[in-house]
Structures are given as structure tokens and as C-alpha cells.
PDB file of C-alpha atoms in Angstrom:
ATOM      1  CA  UNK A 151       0.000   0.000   0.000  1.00 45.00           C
ATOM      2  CA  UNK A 152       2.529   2.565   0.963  1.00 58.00           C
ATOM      3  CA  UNK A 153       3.953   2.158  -2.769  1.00 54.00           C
ATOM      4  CA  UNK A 154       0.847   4.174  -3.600  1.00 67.00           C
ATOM      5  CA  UNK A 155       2.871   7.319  -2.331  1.00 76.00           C
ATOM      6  CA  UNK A 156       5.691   7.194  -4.311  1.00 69.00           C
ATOM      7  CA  UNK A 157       4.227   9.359  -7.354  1.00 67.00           C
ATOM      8  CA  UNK A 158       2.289  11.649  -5.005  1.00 78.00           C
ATOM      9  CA  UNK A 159       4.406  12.720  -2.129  1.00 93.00           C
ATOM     10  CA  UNK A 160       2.950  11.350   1.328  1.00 96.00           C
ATOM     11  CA  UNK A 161       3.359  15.142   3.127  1.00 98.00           C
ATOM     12  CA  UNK A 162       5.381  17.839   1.764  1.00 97.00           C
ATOM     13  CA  UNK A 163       5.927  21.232   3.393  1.00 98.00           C
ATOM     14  CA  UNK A 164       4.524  24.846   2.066  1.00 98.00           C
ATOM     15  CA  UNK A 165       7.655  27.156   2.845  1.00 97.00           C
ATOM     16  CA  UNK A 166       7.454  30.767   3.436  1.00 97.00           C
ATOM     17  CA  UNK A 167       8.958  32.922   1.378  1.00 96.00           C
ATOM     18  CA  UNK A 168      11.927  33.638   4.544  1.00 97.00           C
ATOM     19  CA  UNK A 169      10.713  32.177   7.886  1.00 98.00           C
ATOM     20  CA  UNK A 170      10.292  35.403   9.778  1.00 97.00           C
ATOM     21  CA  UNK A 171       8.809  33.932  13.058  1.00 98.00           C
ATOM     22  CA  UNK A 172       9.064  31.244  15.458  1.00 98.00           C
ATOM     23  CA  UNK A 173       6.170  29.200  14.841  1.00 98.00           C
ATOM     24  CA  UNK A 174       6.091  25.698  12.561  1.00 98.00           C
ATOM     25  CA  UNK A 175       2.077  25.023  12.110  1.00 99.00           C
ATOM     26  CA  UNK A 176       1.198  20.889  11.428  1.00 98.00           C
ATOM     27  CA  UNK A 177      -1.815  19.355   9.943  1.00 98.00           C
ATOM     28  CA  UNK A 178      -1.370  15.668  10.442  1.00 98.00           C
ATOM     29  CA  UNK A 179      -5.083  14.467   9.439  1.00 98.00           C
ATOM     30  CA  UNK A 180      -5.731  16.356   6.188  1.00 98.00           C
ATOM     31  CA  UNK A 181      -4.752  14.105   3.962  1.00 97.00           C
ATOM     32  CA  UNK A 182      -6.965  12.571   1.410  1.00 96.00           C
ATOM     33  CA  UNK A 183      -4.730  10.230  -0.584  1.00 95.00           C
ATOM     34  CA  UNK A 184      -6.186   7.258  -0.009  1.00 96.00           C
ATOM     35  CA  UNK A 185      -4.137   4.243  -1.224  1.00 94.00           C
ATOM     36  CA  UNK A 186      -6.262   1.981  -3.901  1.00 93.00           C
ATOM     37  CA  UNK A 187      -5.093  -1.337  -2.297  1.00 93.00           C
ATOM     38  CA  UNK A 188      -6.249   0.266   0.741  1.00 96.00           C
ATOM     39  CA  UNK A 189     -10.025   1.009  -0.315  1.00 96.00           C
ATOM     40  CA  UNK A 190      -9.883  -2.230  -1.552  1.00 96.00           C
ATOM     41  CA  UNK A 191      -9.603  -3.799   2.244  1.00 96.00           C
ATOM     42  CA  UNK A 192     -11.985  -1.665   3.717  1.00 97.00           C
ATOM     43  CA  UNK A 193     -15.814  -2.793   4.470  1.00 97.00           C
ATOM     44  CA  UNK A 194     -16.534   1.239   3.620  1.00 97.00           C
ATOM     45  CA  UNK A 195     -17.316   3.175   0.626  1.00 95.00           C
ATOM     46  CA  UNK A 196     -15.666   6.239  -0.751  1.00 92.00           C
ATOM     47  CA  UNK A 197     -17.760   8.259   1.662  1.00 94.00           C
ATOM     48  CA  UNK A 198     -17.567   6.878   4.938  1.00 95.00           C
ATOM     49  CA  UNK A 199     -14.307   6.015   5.142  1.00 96.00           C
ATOM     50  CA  UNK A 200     -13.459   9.964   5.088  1.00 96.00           C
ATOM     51  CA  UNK A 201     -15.182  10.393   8.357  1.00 95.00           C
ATOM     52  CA  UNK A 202     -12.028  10.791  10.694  1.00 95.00           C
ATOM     53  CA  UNK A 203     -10.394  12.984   7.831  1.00 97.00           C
ATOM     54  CA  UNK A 204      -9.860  16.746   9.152  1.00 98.00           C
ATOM     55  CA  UNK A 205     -11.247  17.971   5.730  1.00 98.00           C
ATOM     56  CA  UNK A 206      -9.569  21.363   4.146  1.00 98.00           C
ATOM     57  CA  UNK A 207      -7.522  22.111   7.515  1.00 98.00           C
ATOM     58  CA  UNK A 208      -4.292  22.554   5.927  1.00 98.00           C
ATOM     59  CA  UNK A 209      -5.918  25.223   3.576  1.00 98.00           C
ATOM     60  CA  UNK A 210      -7.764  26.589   6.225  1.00 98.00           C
ATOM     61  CA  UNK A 211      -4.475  27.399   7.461  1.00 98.00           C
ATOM     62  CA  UNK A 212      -2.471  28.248   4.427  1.00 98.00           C
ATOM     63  CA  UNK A 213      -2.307  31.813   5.353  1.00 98.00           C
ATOM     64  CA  UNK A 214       0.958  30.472   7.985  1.00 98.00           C
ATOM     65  CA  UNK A 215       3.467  30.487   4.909  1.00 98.00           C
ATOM     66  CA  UNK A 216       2.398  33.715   3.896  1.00 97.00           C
ATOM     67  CA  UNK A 217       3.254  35.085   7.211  1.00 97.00           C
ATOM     68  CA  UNK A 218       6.629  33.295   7.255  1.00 98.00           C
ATOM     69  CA  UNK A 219       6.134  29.846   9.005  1.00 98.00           C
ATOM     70  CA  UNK A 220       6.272  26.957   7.348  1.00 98.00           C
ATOM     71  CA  UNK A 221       3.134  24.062   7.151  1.00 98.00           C
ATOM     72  CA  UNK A 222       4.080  20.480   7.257  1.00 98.00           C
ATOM     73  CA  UNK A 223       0.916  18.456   6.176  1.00 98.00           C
ATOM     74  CA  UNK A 224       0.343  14.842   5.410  1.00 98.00           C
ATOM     75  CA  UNK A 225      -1.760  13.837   2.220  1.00 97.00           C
ATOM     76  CA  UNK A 226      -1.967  10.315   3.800  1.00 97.00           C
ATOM     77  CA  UNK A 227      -5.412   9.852   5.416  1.00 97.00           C
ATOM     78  CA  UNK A 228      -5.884   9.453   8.844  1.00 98.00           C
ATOM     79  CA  UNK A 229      -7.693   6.298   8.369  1.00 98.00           C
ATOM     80  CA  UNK A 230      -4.599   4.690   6.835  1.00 98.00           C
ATOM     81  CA  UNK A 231      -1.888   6.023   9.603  1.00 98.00           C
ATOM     82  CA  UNK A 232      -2.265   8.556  12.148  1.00 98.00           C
ATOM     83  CA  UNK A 233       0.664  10.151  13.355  1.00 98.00           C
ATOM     84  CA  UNK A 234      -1.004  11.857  15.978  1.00 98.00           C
ATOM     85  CA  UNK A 235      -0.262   8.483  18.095  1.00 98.00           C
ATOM     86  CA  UNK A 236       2.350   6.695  19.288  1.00 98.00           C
ATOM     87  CA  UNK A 237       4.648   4.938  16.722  1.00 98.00           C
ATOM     88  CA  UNK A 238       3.108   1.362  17.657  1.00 98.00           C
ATOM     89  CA  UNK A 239      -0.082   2.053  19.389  1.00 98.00           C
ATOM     90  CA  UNK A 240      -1.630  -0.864  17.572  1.00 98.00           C
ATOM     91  CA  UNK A 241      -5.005  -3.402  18.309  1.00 98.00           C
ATOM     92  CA  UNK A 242      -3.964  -7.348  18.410  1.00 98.00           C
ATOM     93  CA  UNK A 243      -7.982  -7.618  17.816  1.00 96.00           C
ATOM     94  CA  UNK A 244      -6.842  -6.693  13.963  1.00 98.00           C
ATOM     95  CA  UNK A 245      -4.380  -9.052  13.424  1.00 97.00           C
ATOM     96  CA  UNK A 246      -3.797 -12.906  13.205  1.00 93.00           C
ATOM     97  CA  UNK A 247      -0.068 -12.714  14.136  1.00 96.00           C
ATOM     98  CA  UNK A 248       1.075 -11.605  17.504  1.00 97.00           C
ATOM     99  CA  UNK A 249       2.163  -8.487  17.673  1.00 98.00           C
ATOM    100  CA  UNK A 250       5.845  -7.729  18.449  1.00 97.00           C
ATOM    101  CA  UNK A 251       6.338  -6.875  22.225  1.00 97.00           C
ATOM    102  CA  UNK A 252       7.512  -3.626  21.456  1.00 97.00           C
ATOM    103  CA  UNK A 253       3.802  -2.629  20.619  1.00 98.00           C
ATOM    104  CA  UNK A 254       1.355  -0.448  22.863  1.00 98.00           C
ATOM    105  CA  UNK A 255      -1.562  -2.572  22.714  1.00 97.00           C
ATOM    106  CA  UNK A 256      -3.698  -1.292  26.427  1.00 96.00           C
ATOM    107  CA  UNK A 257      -3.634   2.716  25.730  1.00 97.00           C
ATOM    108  CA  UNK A 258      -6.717   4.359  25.643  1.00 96.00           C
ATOM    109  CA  UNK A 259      -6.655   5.460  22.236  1.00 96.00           C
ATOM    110  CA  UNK A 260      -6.133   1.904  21.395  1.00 98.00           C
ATOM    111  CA  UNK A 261      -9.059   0.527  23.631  1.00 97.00           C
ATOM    112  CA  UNK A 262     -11.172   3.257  21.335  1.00 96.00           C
ATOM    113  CA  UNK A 263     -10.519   2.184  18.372  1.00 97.00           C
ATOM    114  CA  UNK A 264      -8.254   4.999  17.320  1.00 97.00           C
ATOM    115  CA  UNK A 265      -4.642   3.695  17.593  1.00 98.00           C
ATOM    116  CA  UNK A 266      -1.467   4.722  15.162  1.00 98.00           C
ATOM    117  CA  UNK A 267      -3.167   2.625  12.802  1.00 98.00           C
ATOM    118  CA  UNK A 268      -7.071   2.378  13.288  1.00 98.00           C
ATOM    119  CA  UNK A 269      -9.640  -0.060  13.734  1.00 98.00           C
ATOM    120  CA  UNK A 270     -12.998   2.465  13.031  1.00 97.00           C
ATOM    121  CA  UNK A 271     -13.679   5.804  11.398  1.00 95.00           C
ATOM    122  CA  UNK A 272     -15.440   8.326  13.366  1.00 83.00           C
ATOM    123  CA  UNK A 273     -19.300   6.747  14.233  1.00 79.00           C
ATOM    124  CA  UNK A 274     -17.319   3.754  15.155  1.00 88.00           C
ATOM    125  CA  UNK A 275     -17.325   2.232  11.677  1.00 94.00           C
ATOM    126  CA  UNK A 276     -15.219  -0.559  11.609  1.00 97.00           C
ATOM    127  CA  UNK A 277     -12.859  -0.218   8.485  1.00 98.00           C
ATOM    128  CA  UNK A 278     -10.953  -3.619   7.283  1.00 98.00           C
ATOM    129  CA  UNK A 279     -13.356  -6.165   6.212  1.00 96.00           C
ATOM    130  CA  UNK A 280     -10.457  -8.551   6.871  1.00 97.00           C
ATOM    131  CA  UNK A 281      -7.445  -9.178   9.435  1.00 97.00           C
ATOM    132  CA  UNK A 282      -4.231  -7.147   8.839  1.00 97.00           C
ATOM    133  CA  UNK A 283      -0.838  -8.312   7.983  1.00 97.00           C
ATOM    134  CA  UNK A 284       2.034  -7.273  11.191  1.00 98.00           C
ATOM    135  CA  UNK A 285       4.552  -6.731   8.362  1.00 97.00           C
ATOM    136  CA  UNK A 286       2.786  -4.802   6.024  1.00 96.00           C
ATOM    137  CA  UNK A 287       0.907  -1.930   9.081  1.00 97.00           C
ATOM    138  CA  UNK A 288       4.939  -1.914  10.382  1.00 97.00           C
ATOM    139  CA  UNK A 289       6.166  -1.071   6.977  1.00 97.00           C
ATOM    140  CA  UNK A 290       3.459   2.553   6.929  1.00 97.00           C
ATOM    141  CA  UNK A 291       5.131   3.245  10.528  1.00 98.00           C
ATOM    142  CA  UNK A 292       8.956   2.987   8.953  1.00 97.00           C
ATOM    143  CA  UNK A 293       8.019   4.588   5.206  1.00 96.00           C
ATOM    144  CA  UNK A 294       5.306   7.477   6.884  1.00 97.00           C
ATOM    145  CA  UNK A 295       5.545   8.155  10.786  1.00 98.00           C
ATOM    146  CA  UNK A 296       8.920   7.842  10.943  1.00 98.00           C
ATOM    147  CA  UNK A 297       9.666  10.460   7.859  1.00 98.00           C
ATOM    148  CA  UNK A 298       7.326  12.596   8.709  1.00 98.00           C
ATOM    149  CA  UNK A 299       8.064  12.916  12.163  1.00 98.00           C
ATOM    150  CA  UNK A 300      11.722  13.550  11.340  1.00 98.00           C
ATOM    151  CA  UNK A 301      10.547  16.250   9.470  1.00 98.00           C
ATOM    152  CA  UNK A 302       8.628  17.436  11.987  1.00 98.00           C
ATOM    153  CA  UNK A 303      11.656  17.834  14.228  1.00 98.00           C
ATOM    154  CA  UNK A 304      13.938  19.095  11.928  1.00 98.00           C
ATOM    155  CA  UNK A 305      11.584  22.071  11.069  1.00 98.00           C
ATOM    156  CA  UNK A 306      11.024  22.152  15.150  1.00 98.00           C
ATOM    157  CA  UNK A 307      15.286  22.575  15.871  1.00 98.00           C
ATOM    158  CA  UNK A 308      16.331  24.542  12.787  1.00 98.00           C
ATOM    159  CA  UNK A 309      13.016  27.133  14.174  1.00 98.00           C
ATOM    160  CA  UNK A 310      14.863  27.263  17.844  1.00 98.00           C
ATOM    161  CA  UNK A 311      18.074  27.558  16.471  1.00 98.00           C
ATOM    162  CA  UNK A 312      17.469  30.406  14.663  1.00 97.00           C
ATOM    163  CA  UNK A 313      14.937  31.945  16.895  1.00 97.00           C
ATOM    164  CA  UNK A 314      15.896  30.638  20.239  1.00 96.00           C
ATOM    165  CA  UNK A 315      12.638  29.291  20.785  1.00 97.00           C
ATOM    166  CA  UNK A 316       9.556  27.044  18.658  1.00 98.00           C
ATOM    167  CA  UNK A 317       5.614  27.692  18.892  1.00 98.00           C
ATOM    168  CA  UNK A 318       4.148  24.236  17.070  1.00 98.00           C
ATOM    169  CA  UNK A 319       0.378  24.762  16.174  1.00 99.00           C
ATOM    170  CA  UNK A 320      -0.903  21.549  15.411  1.00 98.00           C
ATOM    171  CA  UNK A 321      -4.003  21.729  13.149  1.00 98.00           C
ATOM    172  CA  UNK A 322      -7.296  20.219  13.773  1.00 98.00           C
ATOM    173  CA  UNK A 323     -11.029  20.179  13.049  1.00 98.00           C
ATOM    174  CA  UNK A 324     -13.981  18.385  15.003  1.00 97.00           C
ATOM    175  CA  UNK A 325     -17.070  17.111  13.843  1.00 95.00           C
ATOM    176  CA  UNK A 326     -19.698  19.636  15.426  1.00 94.00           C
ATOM    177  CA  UNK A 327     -22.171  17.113  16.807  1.00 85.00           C
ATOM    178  CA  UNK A 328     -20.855  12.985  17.784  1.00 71.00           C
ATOM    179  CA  UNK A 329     -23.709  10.929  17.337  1.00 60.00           C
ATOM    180  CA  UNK A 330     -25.015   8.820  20.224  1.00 47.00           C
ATOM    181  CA  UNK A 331     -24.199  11.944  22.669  1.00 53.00           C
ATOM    182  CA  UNK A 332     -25.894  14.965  24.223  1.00 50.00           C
ATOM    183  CA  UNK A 333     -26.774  17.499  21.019  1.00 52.00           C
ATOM    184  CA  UNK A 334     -25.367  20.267  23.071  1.00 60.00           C
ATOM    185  CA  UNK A 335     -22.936  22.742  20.411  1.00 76.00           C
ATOM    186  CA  UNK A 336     -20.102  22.119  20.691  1.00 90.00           C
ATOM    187  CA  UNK A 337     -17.261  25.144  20.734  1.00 97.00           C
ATOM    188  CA  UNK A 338     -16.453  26.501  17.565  1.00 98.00           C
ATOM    189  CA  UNK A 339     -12.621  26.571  18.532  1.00 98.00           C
ATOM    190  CA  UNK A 340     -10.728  24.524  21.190  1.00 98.00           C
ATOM    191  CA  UNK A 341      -7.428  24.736  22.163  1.00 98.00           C
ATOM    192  CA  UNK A 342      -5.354  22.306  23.625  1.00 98.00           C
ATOM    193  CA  UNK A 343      -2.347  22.784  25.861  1.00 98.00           C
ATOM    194  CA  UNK A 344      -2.203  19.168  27.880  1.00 98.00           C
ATOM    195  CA  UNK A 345      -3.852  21.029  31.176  1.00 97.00           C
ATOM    196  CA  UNK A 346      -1.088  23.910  31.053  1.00 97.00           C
ATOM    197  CA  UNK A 347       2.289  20.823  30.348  1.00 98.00           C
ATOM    198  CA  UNK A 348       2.752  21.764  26.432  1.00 98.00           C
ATOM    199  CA  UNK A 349       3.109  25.508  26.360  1.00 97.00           C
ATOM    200  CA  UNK A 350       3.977  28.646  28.631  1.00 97.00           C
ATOM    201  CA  UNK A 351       0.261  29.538  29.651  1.00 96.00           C
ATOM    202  CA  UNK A 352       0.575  33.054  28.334  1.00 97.00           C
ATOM    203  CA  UNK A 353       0.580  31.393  25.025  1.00 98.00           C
ATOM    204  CA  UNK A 354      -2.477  29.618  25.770  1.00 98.00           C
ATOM    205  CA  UNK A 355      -4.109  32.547  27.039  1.00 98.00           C
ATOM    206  CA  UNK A 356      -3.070  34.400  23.985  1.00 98.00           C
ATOM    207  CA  UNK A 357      -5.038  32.063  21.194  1.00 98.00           C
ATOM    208  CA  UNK A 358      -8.144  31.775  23.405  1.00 98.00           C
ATOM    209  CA  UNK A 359      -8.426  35.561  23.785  1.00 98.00           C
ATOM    210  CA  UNK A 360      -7.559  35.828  20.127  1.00 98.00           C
ATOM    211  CA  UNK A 361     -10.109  33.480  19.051  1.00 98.00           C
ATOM    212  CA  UNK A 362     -12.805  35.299  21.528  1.00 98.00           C
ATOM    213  CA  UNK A 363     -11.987  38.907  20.319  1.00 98.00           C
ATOM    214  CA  UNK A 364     -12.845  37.468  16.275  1.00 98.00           C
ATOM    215  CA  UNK A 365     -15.893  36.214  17.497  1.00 98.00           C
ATOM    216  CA  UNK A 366     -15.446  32.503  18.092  1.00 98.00           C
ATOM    217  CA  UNK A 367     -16.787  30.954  21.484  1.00 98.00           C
ATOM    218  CA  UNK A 368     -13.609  29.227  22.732  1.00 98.00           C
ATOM    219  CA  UNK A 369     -13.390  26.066  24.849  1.00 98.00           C
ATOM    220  CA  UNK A 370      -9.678  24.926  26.824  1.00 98.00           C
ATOM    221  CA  UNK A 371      -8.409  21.148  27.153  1.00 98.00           C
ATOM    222  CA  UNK A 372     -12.105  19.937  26.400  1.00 96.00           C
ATOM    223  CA  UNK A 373     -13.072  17.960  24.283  1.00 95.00           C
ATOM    224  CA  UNK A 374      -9.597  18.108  23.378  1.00 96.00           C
ATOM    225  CA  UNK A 375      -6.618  18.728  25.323  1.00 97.00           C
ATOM    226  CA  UNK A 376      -3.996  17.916  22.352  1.00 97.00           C
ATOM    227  CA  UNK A 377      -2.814  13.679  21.437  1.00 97.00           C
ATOM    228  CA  UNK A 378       0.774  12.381  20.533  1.00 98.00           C
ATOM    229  CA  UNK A 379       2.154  15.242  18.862  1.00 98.00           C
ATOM    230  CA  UNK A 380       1.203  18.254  21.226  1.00 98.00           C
ATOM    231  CA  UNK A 381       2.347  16.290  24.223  1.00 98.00           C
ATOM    232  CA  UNK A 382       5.810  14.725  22.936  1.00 98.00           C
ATOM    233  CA  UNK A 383       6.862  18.053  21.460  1.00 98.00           C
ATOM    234  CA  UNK A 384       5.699  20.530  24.120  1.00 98.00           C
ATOM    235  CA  UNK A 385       8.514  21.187  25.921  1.00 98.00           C
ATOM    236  CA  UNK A 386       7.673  24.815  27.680  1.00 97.00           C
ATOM    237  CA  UNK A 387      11.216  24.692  30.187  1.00 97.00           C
ATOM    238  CA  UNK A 388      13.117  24.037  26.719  1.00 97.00           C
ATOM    239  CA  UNK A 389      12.303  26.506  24.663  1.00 97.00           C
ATOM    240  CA  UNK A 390       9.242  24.482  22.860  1.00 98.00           C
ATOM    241  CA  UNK A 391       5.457  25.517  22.658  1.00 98.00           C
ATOM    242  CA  UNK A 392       3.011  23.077  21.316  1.00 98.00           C
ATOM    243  CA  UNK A 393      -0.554  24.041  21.081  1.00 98.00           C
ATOM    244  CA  UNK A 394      -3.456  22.428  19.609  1.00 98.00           C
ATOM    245  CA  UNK A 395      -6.210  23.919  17.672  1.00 98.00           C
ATOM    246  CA  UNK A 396      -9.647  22.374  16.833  1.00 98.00           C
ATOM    247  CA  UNK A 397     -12.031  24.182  14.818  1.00 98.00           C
ATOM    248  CA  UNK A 398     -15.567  23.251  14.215  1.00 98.00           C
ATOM    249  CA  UNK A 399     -16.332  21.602  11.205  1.00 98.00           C
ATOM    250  CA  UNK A 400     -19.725  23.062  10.840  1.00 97.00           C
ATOM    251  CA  UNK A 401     -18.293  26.732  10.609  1.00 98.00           C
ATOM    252  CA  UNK A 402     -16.774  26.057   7.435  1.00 98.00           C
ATOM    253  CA  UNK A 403     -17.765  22.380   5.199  1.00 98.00           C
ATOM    254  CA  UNK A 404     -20.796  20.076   4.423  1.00 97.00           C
ATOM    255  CA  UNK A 405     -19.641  17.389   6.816  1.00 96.00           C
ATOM    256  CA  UNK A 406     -21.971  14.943   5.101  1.00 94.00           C
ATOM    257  CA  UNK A 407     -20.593  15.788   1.606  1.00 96.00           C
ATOM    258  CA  UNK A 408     -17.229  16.457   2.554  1.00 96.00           C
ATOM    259  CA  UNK A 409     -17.540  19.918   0.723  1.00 97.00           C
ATOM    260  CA  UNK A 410     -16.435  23.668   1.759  1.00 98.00           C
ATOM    261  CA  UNK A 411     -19.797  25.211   2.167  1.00 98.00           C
ATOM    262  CA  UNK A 412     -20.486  29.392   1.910  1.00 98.00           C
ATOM    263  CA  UNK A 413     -18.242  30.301   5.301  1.00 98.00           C
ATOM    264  CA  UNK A 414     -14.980  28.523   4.383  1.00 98.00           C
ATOM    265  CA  UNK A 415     -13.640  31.773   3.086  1.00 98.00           C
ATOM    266  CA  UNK A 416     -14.560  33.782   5.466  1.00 98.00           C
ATOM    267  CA  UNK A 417     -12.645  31.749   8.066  1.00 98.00           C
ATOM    268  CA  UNK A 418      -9.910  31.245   6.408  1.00 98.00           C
ATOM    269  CA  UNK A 419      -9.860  34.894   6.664  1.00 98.00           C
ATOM    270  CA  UNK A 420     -10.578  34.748  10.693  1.00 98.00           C
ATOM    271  CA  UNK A 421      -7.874  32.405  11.010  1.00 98.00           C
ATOM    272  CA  UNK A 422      -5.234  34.182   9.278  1.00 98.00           C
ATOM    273  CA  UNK A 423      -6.083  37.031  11.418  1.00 98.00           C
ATOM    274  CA  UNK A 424      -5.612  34.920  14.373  1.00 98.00           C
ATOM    275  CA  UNK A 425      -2.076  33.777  13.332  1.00 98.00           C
ATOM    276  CA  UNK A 426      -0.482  37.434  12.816  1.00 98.00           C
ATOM    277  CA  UNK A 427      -2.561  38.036  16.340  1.00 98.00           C
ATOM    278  CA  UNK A 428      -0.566  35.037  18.033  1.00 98.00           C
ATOM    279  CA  UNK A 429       2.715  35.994  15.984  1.00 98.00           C
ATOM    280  CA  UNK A 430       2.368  39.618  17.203  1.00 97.00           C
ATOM    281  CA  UNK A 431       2.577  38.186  20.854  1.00 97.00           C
ATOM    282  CA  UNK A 432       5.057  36.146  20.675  1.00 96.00           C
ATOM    283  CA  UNK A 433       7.126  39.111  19.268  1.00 94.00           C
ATOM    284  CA  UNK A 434       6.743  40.502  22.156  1.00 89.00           C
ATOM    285  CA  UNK A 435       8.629  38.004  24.398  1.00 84.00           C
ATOM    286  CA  UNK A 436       6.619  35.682  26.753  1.00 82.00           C
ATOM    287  CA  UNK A 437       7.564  33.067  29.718  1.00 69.00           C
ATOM    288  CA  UNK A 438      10.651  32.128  31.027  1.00 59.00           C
ATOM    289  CA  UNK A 439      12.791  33.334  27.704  1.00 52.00           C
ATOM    290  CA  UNK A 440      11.238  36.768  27.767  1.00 48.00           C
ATOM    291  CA  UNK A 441      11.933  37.142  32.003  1.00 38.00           C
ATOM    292  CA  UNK A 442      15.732  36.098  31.595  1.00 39.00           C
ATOM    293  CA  UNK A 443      16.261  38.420  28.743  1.00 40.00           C
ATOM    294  CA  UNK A 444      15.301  41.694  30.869  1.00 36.00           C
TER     295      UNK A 444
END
């Protein structure tokens, strides 16, 4: 399956122009390349098996390069490998073999369904109409996680060296009702900091108030508080910020024809607005850094 990518690039990065700011912005689930072999193995259509995708999120945010930080996105789906997880948080339920001992088989993400590689779609679909092969789910960690987390890091050090410090948004969007729960709205933007671990609080403070003074209502750590990638790069007493931003999928796409409906532009406009917001605080110095330096 993971031949499928070598044509079309598995994630590729939209540079600025000259990074002029601290901040490297990620969009791990808005990929839509789904491998043929792949479809092929799955009890779902064309349809449902987009519903864990984060549809249009890395265009939502495409405004980032043109403000001089560069966007790392994956065109792999989410369905196929989610690097928002542990390397091997995998489900023996989908395999014949055993898995290798290495694996994280009893996390939570796991028990849901929703490991590195997953078992349902969003709705609790089930995906594979058969049992996987160990070999061939080990072979998308080594040829996708593993490159695109490198890349991930690299763009993460060369920011701090230059800057003495990285702000990692990690991009997001959330279905705006789950079905079988309460029908209260949701948020239309929430921001994840791992309950204050991931990034200086001020930062924090910033996007939420940001988001607020737009317009959005604004909701901290829940649903979301941020998975894999906002808590194994935040690293606040280091130098690195990770913060993760869910928007509302209703605000801006059909989520039941996975189309941009008539406010997409309009918040791509909000959002942009929000970035040279965020980028205009952390110009001015914030946390630990900002004290030493007076």
C-alpha cells in the first residue's frame, strides 16, 4: 500500500517565502490520498471512510506560509496512519499474528478504536473487512511516521536555532455534533495545551483571547486537550510551545458531503487574522525566555 505514495508525495511542506517567526504550524489528518489497495480492504465506501479525515484544515491554514512559518501536512489519510499516536499504538484484535512486544496494545486510544493505525472511522465504523498483515501496518510506521516525524523535528530545531525558541500549532477540526451523545454545540474553537504541560500559559491565554476577540466561542483542554504530537513536542522549560487547535467543522464544510460550504472563506480569513494576532505576541517576548532576557 505505501507504494501508492511514491508518485504523489505522502506530506510535503509549504515554505514561506523567509521564515520570519518562530512558529512551525502541522496538519497531520488532512490528507486525502487514499491508497487503492487500501479502499480495496476496507468494508466502507468512498464516503464513509473519510469520516475521521480533518477535511480542508491545511488550507484553512495556508495563510501560515504567507506570514513566514512553514506548514508540514500529510496527504496520507488518517484512516490509513495517524501520526497523531504513538509509533506502535496498535489493536492485536486486527491481526492474526502476535504483535511484536515492542507494541502499545492497552492505551486508551487503542481501547477506542483509534490507535497509530485504526480499527474504526469516526461513528465507530469498523474499516478492514479482513485481518491485517504485522509486516505490512509496520512497513506505513517505517516509510510514513517515521519520515514525517523527522521532518517534523527538523523544522522544530532549525526554528529554535534560529529563533531561540519554537511555537508548534498543530491543526485540527472536530465534527460539530458525535452521534449517540448529548446534542449540546459544541465550541467553535478549542485549544489544547495538555492542562497547562505543552506551552507557557501566556501562550495559551493568547489564542483563546484571540479566538474570543474574532468572534469565536472558545473552549480549553475539552473535548480536546492535544494527542501524541502536542504532548511529545511541548517542551515549555526548553524553549518548545506546542498548542493544539480544533475548529468546528460546521463553521466552514458540508460534513456529510465532505464539501467547503459558503463560510470557508470567510474563516480562512478569521484564522489568518488569528495567526499574525498570536505571531504579534510572541514578538513581544513571553515566559521564562522573555523574564531572563530583561
Amino acid at each position: 500500500m505505501v507504494q501508492n505514495y511514491r508518485e504523489h508525495p505522502a506530506f510535503d511542506v509549504i515554505e514561506p517565502a523567509i521564515q520570519r517567526v518562530p512558529f512551525v504550524y502541522c496538519s497531520p489528518h488532512s490528507g486525502c490520498a487514499y491508497p487503492a489497495s487500501f479502499l480495496a480492504a476496507s468494508r466502507l465506501d468512498h464516503t464513509n471512510i473519510r469520516r475521521s479525515e480533518d477535511s480542508f484544515v491545511d488550507e484553512l491554514f495556508r495563510s501560515a506560509p504567507e506570514s513566514g512559518a512553514p506548514l508540514l501536512r500529510a496527504h496520507f489519510p488518517r484512516a490509513f496512519l495517524d501520526v497523531n499516536r504513538e509509533p506502535y499504538e496498535l489493536d492485536q484484535r486486527m491481526f492474526r499474528e502476535k504483535l511484536p512486544p515492542y507494541v502499545n496494545a492497552r492505551s486508551l486510544r487503542v481501547a477506542s478504536g483509534l490507535g497509530t493505525v485504526a480499527r474504526i472511522v469516526a461513528d465507530q465504523e469498523e474499516i478492514y473487512a479482513a485481518p491485517l498483515e504485522v509486516s505490512e501496518v509496520l512497513e506505513r510506521v517505517e516509510s510514513l511516521y517515521k519520515p514525517f516525524h523527522a521532518e517534523l523535528q527538523r523544522r522544530i530545531n532549525l526554528t529554535q536555532l534560529r529563533f531561540g525558541r519554537a511555537i508548534l500549532i498543530d491543526c485540527h477540526s472536530m465534527p460539530s455534533s458525535v452521534r449517540g451523545q448529548d446534542s449540546r454545540v459544541r465550541p467553535d474553537i478549542v485549544i489544547g495545551d495538555r492542562h497547562g504541560t505543552s506551552c507557557d500559559r501566556a501562550l495559551s491565554d493568547a489564542a483563546a483571547s484571540a479566538f474570543e476577540d474574532i468572534g469565536f466561542t472558545v473552549s480549553r483542554n475539552r473535548p480536546y486537550a492535544g494527542g501524541f504530537i502536542t504532548e511529545h513536542y511541548g517542551r515549555p522549560d526548553a524553549g518548545v510551545h506546542a498548542l493544539q487547535i480544533e475548529v468546528n467543522r460546521g463553521l466552514y464544510m458540508n460534513e456529510r458531503k465532505f464539501e467547503r460550504n459558503a463560510g470557508f472563506a470567510a474563516l480562512a480569513g478569521q484564522i489568518a487574522r488569528f495567526n499574525a494576532i498570536l505571531m504579534e505576541f510572541a514578538a513581544s517576548g513571553f515566559g521564562p525566555a522573555a523574564l531572563a532576557a530583561e
